[in-house]
Amino acid sequence: MIKVHYLENSQAIRIVWLLEELGLDYEIKLYKRDKTTKLAPEDFKKLHPFGTSPLVEMDGKVIAETNAIIDYILDRQSQQPLRPEKNSESYEKYNFWFHASQASLMPMLFTSFLFHKVTTSVPFFLKPILETVSKKIHTIILSPRTDRILFLLNQDLGKGPWLCGEELSAADIVLGYSLKVAEARVGLSNFANCRKFIENMEKREAYQRALERVGGFSTNL
Amino acid sequence: MIKVHYLENSQAIRIVWLLEELGLDYEIKLYKRDKTTKLAPEDFKKLHPFGTSPLVEMDGKVIAETNAIIDYILDRQSQQPLRPEKNSESYEKYNFWFHASQASLMPMLFTSFLFHKVTTSVPFFLKPILETVSKKIHTIILSPRTDRILFLLNQDLGKGPWLCGEELSAADIVLGYSLKVAEARVGLSNFANCRKFIENMEKREAYQRALERVGGFSTNL
């Protein structure tokens, strides 16, 4: 039995969605975030030296790192529709976004989130300074990079409902969380196909079942 | 012929190292960073909507995203020693660090770097405020996460010179750049095996040839 150690409102939603798409049996242990710091509680951090969510218990071990978990699960399915055939054009697209969502888009959003947290949490007389600094960092580095990624994504999502066209893949499952965060952090009003992707995801039954299992999901940390 | 569009002092060093390890023919087009902003020059950004380094021209197209490029190159080698057999224990370790170096370690170091740049570039009367904010972010979020990753890495690197033991893999090639940045940003004095890894990397002939091809490498941006 697969056990998902699920930190609420975290990227772990991807793993639950994946398991629902694959129709696999699994159980969930839910962990609430610390009310003040919004970080994972101590009992969660003790599960694995990494201390990040998601963590999955499977085959007698605890596995960390979102994309490594997804590969681990997919590698163990004799038949699965979520990873295109190697060397196909779909695979190229798949592999690019599978990596890029996590290693290029998410870091921009994470840093933007941290600057947002900082500017909203300092005493009021420091806010203007922090806002100026944050704005500068966004103008020079974060916004141009994020926009370039979303621009390409929006272009690719113009060719079909999912990254590889008509068929959902695990790259879409990775992307889904990233786009929910992007919507909350930077908005998607200039990226209609990205917005449409979120709608498609939220209409999907497996995603809805995943939400039900974890008691809903919010990017509003 | 493979063409590496190489932005100086960037993660692209990994691709050059990889190509040297594989003994493949390739050419390099070198791009200097903007002297003031340290960002990529405009002609580099025009090569691909992503605008990030590395970019590789191959099979008539420009490919972006470090790990996607590495997978693309490895998938096209009939025999290559840099990716362990699927389902082996080595593969598990490989896959975990292949993803974790890029998607977990690098984002912490990138954000830490940005806070460092901000605190050193503001007018002197703002420095104390920014230093306090940066210190708080480091204490609460960045340092604990970075330390946990380096702790596990240090443990895994205690079992052999490379992540999967005696044999170098592409996960080591991804890690190499991350550890050079970690050394510059947060120091590795508590992580002797990580430090030793860098020494092993720098002794490696293929890495030395890579450095020669690109005219040296520095994390000091």
mmCIF file of C-alpha atoms in Angstrom, chain A residues 14-219:
data_model
loop_
_atom_site.group_PDB
_atom_site.id
_atom_site.type_symbol
_atom_site.label_atom_id
_atom_site.label_comp_id
_atom_site.label_asym_id
_atom_site.label_seq_id
_atom_site.Cartn_x
_atom_site.Cartn_y
_atom_site.Cartn_z
ATOM 1 C CA ARG A 14 0.293 16.433 -7.487
ATOM 2 C CA ILE A 15 1.038 12.991 -6.084
ATOM 3 C CA VAL A 16 -2.562 12.462 -4.959
ATOM 4 C CA TRP A 17 -3.800 13.553 -8.391
ATOM 5 C CA LEU A 18 -1.299 11.181 -10.061
ATOM 6 C CA LEU A 19 -2.442 8.254 -7.913
ATOM 7 C CA GLU A 20 -6.065 9.010 -8.740
ATOM 8 C CA GLU A 21 -5.279 9.126 -12.474
ATOM 9 C CA LEU A 22 -3.532 5.756 -12.200
ATOM 10 C CA GLY A 23 -6.359 4.301 -10.122
ATOM 11 C CA LEU A 24 -3.932 3.019 -7.488
ATOM 12 C CA ASP A 25 -4.810 2.210 -3.893
ATOM 13 C CA TYR A 26 -3.260 4.562 -1.381
ATOM 14 C CA GLU A 27 -3.805 6.074 2.002
ATOM 15 C CA ILE A 28 -3.197 9.614 3.176
ATOM 16 C CA LYS A 29 -1.793 10.900 6.414
ATOM 17 C CA LEU A 30 -2.628 14.572 6.655
ATOM 18 C CA TYR A 31 -0.332 17.110 8.343
ATOM 19 C CA LYS A 32 -1.455 20.639 9.186
ATOM 20 C CA ARG A 33 0.932 23.545 8.723
ATOM 21 C CA ASP A 34 2.111 25.518 11.739
ATOM 22 C CA LYS A 35 -0.456 28.311 12.195
ATOM 23 C CA THR A 36 2.152 31.062 12.620
ATOM 24 C CA THR A 37 5.095 30.091 10.427
ATOM 25 C CA LYS A 38 2.999 28.118 7.863
ATOM 26 C CA LEU A 39 5.851 25.609 7.794
ATOM 27 C CA ALA A 40 5.558 21.829 8.158
ATOM 28 C CA PRO A 41 5.072 20.526 11.710
ATOM 29 C CA GLU A 42 7.906 18.734 13.523
ATOM 30 C CA ASP A 43 6.442 15.229 13.124
ATOM 31 C CA PHE A 44 6.402 15.728 9.370
ATOM 32 C CA LYS A 45 10.005 16.923 9.264
ATOM 33 C CA LYS A 46 11.096 13.810 11.131
ATOM 34 C CA LEU A 47 9.886 11.479 8.373
ATOM 35 C CA HIS A 48 12.794 12.135 6.023
ATOM 36 C CA PRO A 49 16.033 14.159 6.209
ATOM 37 C CA PHE A 50 14.673 16.323 3.363
ATOM 38 C CA GLY A 51 11.710 17.532 5.406
ATOM 39 C CA THR A 52 9.845 18.708 2.287
ATOM 40 C CA SER A 53 6.422 17.767 1.004
ATOM 41 C CA PRO A 54 5.528 15.449 -0.722
ATOM 42 C CA LEU A 55 6.820 12.346 1.000
ATOM 43 C CA VAL A 56 5.590 8.936 -0.053
ATOM 44 C CA GLU A 57 5.982 5.670 1.839
ATOM 45 C CA MET A 58 6.243 2.754 -0.564
ATOM 46 C CA ASP A 59 8.099 -0.546 -0.763
ATOM 47 C CA GLY A 60 9.216 -0.103 2.841
ATOM 48 C CA LYS A 61 10.918 3.260 2.344
ATOM 49 C CA VAL A 62 10.109 6.937 2.414
ATOM 50 C CA ILE A 63 10.697 8.675 -0.913
ATOM 51 C CA ALA A 64 11.130 12.436 -1.315
ATOM 52 C CA GLU A 65 11.336 15.000 -4.140
ATOM 53 C CA THR A 66 8.227 15.444 -6.310
ATOM 54 C CA ASN A 67 9.602 14.430 -9.708
ATOM 55 C CA ALA A 68 11.643 11.567 -8.272
ATOM 56 C CA ILE A 69 8.468 10.225 -6.619
ATOM 57 C CA ILE A 70 6.526 10.541 -9.882
ATOM 58 C CA ASP A 71 9.256 8.685 -11.796
ATOM 59 C CA TYR A 72 9.420 6.045 -9.077
ATOM 60 C CA ILE A 73 5.677 5.418 -9.257
ATOM 61 C CA LEU A 74 5.501 5.470 -13.075
ATOM 62 C CA ASP A 75 8.520 3.156 -13.419
ATOM 63 C CA ARG A 76 6.612 0.554 -11.404
ATOM 64 C CA GLN A 77 3.477 0.500 -13.574
ATOM 65 C CA SER A 78 3.456 -2.174 -16.261
ATOM 66 C CA GLN A 79 1.102 -0.050 -18.318
ATOM 67 C CA GLN A 80 0.501 3.596 -17.777
ATOM 68 C CA PRO A 81 -0.736 6.346 -20.055
ATOM 69 C CA LEU A 82 0.993 9.235 -18.277
ATOM 70 C CA ARG A 83 4.483 9.136 -19.816
ATOM 71 C CA PRO A 84 4.770 9.215 -23.626
ATOM 72 C CA GLU A 85 6.969 6.772 -25.534
ATOM 73 C CA LYS A 86 10.665 7.655 -25.453
ATOM 74 C CA ASN A 87 12.004 9.365 -28.585
ATOM 75 C CA SER A 88 8.526 10.530 -29.610
ATOM 76 C CA GLU A 89 7.929 14.230 -30.123
ATOM 77 C CA SER A 90 5.477 14.081 -27.223
ATOM 78 C CA TYR A 91 8.209 12.732 -24.985
ATOM 79 C CA GLU A 92 10.428 15.682 -25.811
ATOM 80 C CA LYS A 93 7.685 18.111 -24.852
ATOM 81 C CA TYR A 94 6.890 15.986 -21.806
ATOM 82 C CA ASN A 95 10.456 15.863 -20.587
ATOM 83 C CA PHE A 96 11.042 19.572 -21.141
ATOM 84 C CA TRP A 97 8.034 20.695 -19.081
ATOM 85 C CA PHE A 98 8.412 17.910 -16.513
ATOM 86 C CA HIS A 99 11.793 19.461 -15.618
ATOM 87 C CA ALA A 100 11.030 23.097 -16.433
ATOM 88 C CA SER A 101 7.907 23.378 -14.250
ATOM 89 C CA GLN A 102 9.885 22.307 -11.209
ATOM 90 C CA ALA A 103 13.358 23.654 -11.884
ATOM 91 C CA SER A 104 12.610 26.906 -13.744
ATOM 92 C CA LEU A 105 9.049 28.086 -13.056
ATOM 93 C CA MET A 106 8.703 27.079 -9.391
ATOM 94 C CA PRO A 107 11.938 28.767 -8.183
ATOM 95 C CA MET A 108 10.778 32.108 -9.658
ATOM 96 C CA LEU A 109 7.407 31.747 -7.926
ATOM 97 C CA PHE A 110 8.987 30.639 -4.650
ATOM 98 C CA THR A 111 11.317 33.634 -4.562
ATOM 99 C CA SER A 112 8.492 35.980 -5.499
ATOM 100 C CA PHE A 113 6.412 34.468 -2.676
ATOM 101 C CA LEU A 114 9.225 35.044 -0.177
ATOM 102 C CA PHE A 115 9.582 38.708 -1.152
ATOM 103 C CA HIS A 116 5.813 39.044 -0.853
ATOM 104 C CA LYS A 117 5.864 37.482 2.640
ATOM 105 C CA VAL A 118 8.697 39.757 3.697
ATOM 106 C CA THR A 119 7.048 42.969 2.523
ATOM 107 C CA THR A 120 3.740 42.109 4.157
ATOM 108 C CA SER A 121 5.201 40.957 7.463
ATOM 109 C CA VAL A 122 7.582 43.817 8.356
ATOM 110 C CA PRO A 123 6.457 46.759 10.560
ATOM 111 C CA PHE A 124 4.542 49.404 8.570
ATOM 112 C CA PHE A 125 7.379 51.954 8.555
ATOM 113 C CA LEU A 126 9.636 49.454 6.755
ATOM 114 C CA LYS A 127 7.068 48.478 4.144
ATOM 115 C CA PRO A 128 7.893 51.222 1.583
ATOM 116 C CA ILE A 129 11.580 50.290 1.600
ATOM 117 C CA LEU A 130 10.906 46.585 1.246
ATOM 118 C CA GLU A 131 8.332 47.203 -1.453
ATOM 119 C CA THR A 132 10.843 49.241 -3.449
ATOM 120 C CA VAL A 133 13.476 46.534 -3.129
ATOM 121 C CA SER A 134 11.025 43.774 -4.010
ATOM 122 C CA LYS A 135 9.778 45.740 -7.013
ATOM 123 C CA LYS A 136 13.327 46.204 -8.278
ATOM 124 C CA ILE A 137 14.127 42.490 -7.966
ATOM 125 C CA HIS A 138 10.890 41.664 -9.755
ATOM 126 C CA THR A 139 11.566 44.159 -12.555
ATOM 127 C CA ILE A 140 15.141 43.068 -13.178
ATOM 128 C CA ILE A 141 15.046 39.336 -12.561
ATOM 129 C CA LEU A 142 11.863 37.596 -11.459
ATOM 130 C CA SER A 143 9.180 39.043 -13.734
ATOM 131 C CA PRO A 144 11.072 38.843 -17.043
ATOM 132 C CA ARG A 145 12.036 35.211 -16.391
ATOM 133 C CA THR A 146 8.583 34.209 -15.184
ATOM 134 C CA ASP A 147 6.948 35.941 -18.150
ATOM 135 C CA ARG A 148 9.231 34.213 -20.630
ATOM 136 C CA ILE A 149 8.360 30.810 -19.164
ATOM 137 C CA LEU A 150 4.620 31.547 -19.112
ATOM 138 C CA PHE A 151 4.808 32.913 -22.661
ATOM 139 C CA LEU A 152 6.279 29.653 -23.978
ATOM 140 C CA LEU A 153 3.895 27.606 -21.871
ATOM 141 C CA ASN A 154 0.931 29.567 -23.172
ATOM 142 C CA GLN A 155 2.148 28.950 -26.720
ATOM 143 C CA ASP A 156 2.543 25.199 -26.156
ATOM 144 C CA LEU A 157 -0.859 24.969 -24.448
ATOM 145 C CA GLY A 158 -2.415 26.576 -27.528
ATOM 146 C CA LYS A 159 -1.913 23.293 -29.404
ATOM 147 C CA GLY A 160 -4.227 21.173 -27.233
ATOM 148 C CA PRO A 161 -5.745 20.953 -23.769
ATOM 149 C CA TRP A 162 -2.578 19.363 -22.342
ATOM 150 C CA LEU A 163 1.161 19.798 -22.824
ATOM 151 C CA CYS A 164 1.487 16.840 -25.187
ATOM 152 C CA GLY A 165 -1.786 17.519 -27.029
ATOM 153 C CA GLU A 166 -4.956 15.509 -26.411
ATOM 154 C CA GLU A 167 -3.610 13.146 -23.760
ATOM 155 C CA LEU A 168 -2.900 14.099 -20.162
ATOM 156 C CA SER A 169 0.644 13.304 -19.010
ATOM 157 C CA ALA A 170 2.543 13.438 -15.720
ATOM 158 C CA ALA A 171 4.124 16.690 -16.949
ATOM 159 C CA ASP A 172 0.625 18.233 -16.781
ATOM 160 C CA ILE A 173 0.270 16.943 -13.243
ATOM 161 C CA VAL A 174 3.522 18.653 -12.271
ATOM 162 C CA LEU A 175 2.505 21.808 -14.112
ATOM 163 C CA GLY A 176 -0.947 21.995 -12.506
ATOM 164 C CA TYR A 177 0.334 22.987 -9.078
ATOM 165 C CA SER A 178 2.861 25.406 -10.598
ATOM 166 C CA LEU A 179 0.113 27.184 -12.518
ATOM 167 C CA LYS A 180 -2.138 27.423 -9.450
ATOM 168 C CA VAL A 181 0.758 29.128 -7.664
ATOM 169 C CA ALA A 182 1.486 31.320 -10.704
ATOM 170 C CA GLU A 183 -2.154 32.401 -10.797
ATOM 171 C CA ALA A 184 -2.036 33.384 -7.125
ATOM 172 C CA ARG A 185 1.375 35.061 -7.280
ATOM 173 C CA VAL A 186 1.616 36.807 -10.635
ATOM 174 C CA GLY A 187 -1.793 36.381 -12.283
ATOM 175 C CA LEU A 188 -2.516 34.695 -15.596
ATOM 176 C CA SER A 189 -4.600 37.381 -17.302
ATOM 177 C CA ASN A 190 -2.060 37.655 -20.155
ATOM 178 C CA PHE A 191 -1.914 33.897 -20.578
ATOM 179 C CA ALA A 192 -5.357 32.655 -21.614
ATOM 180 C CA ASN A 193 -4.224 29.112 -22.449
ATOM 181 C CA CYS A 194 -2.614 28.733 -19.041
ATOM 182 C CA ARG A 195 -5.857 29.859 -17.400
ATOM 183 C CA LYS A 196 -7.785 27.406 -19.591
ATOM 184 C CA PHE A 197 -5.402 24.639 -18.497
ATOM 185 C CA ILE A 198 -6.370 25.243 -14.862
ATOM 186 C CA GLU A 199 -10.042 25.010 -15.829
ATOM 187 C CA ASN A 200 -9.409 21.731 -17.647
ATOM 188 C CA MET A 201 -7.545 20.389 -14.637
ATOM 189 C CA GLU A 202 -10.282 21.385 -12.224
ATOM 190 C CA LYS A 203 -12.920 19.715 -14.402
ATOM 191 C CA ARG A 204 -11.025 16.449 -14.409
ATOM 192 C CA GLU A 205 -12.650 13.790 -12.218
ATOM 193 C CA ALA A 206 -9.396 12.350 -10.890
ATOM 194 C CA TYR A 207 -8.327 15.829 -9.785
ATOM 195 C CA GLN A 208 -11.668 16.378 -8.086
ATOM 196 C CA ARG A 209 -11.335 13.048 -6.275
ATOM 197 C CA ALA A 210 -7.823 14.080 -5.188
ATOM 198 C CA LEU A 211 -9.171 17.339 -3.741
ATOM 199 C CA GLU A 212 -11.863 15.421 -1.901
ATOM 200 C CA ARG A 213 -9.325 13.042 -0.381
ATOM 201 C CA VAL A 214 -7.192 15.873 1.007
ATOM 202 C CA GLY A 215 -10.062 18.151 2.043
ATOM 203 C CA GLY A 216 -9.544 20.889 -0.542
ATOM 204 C CA PHE A 217 -6.571 22.919 -1.609
ATOM 205 C CA SER A 218 -5.471 26.547 -1.403
ATOM 206 C CA THR A 219 -2.397 28.479 -2.544
#
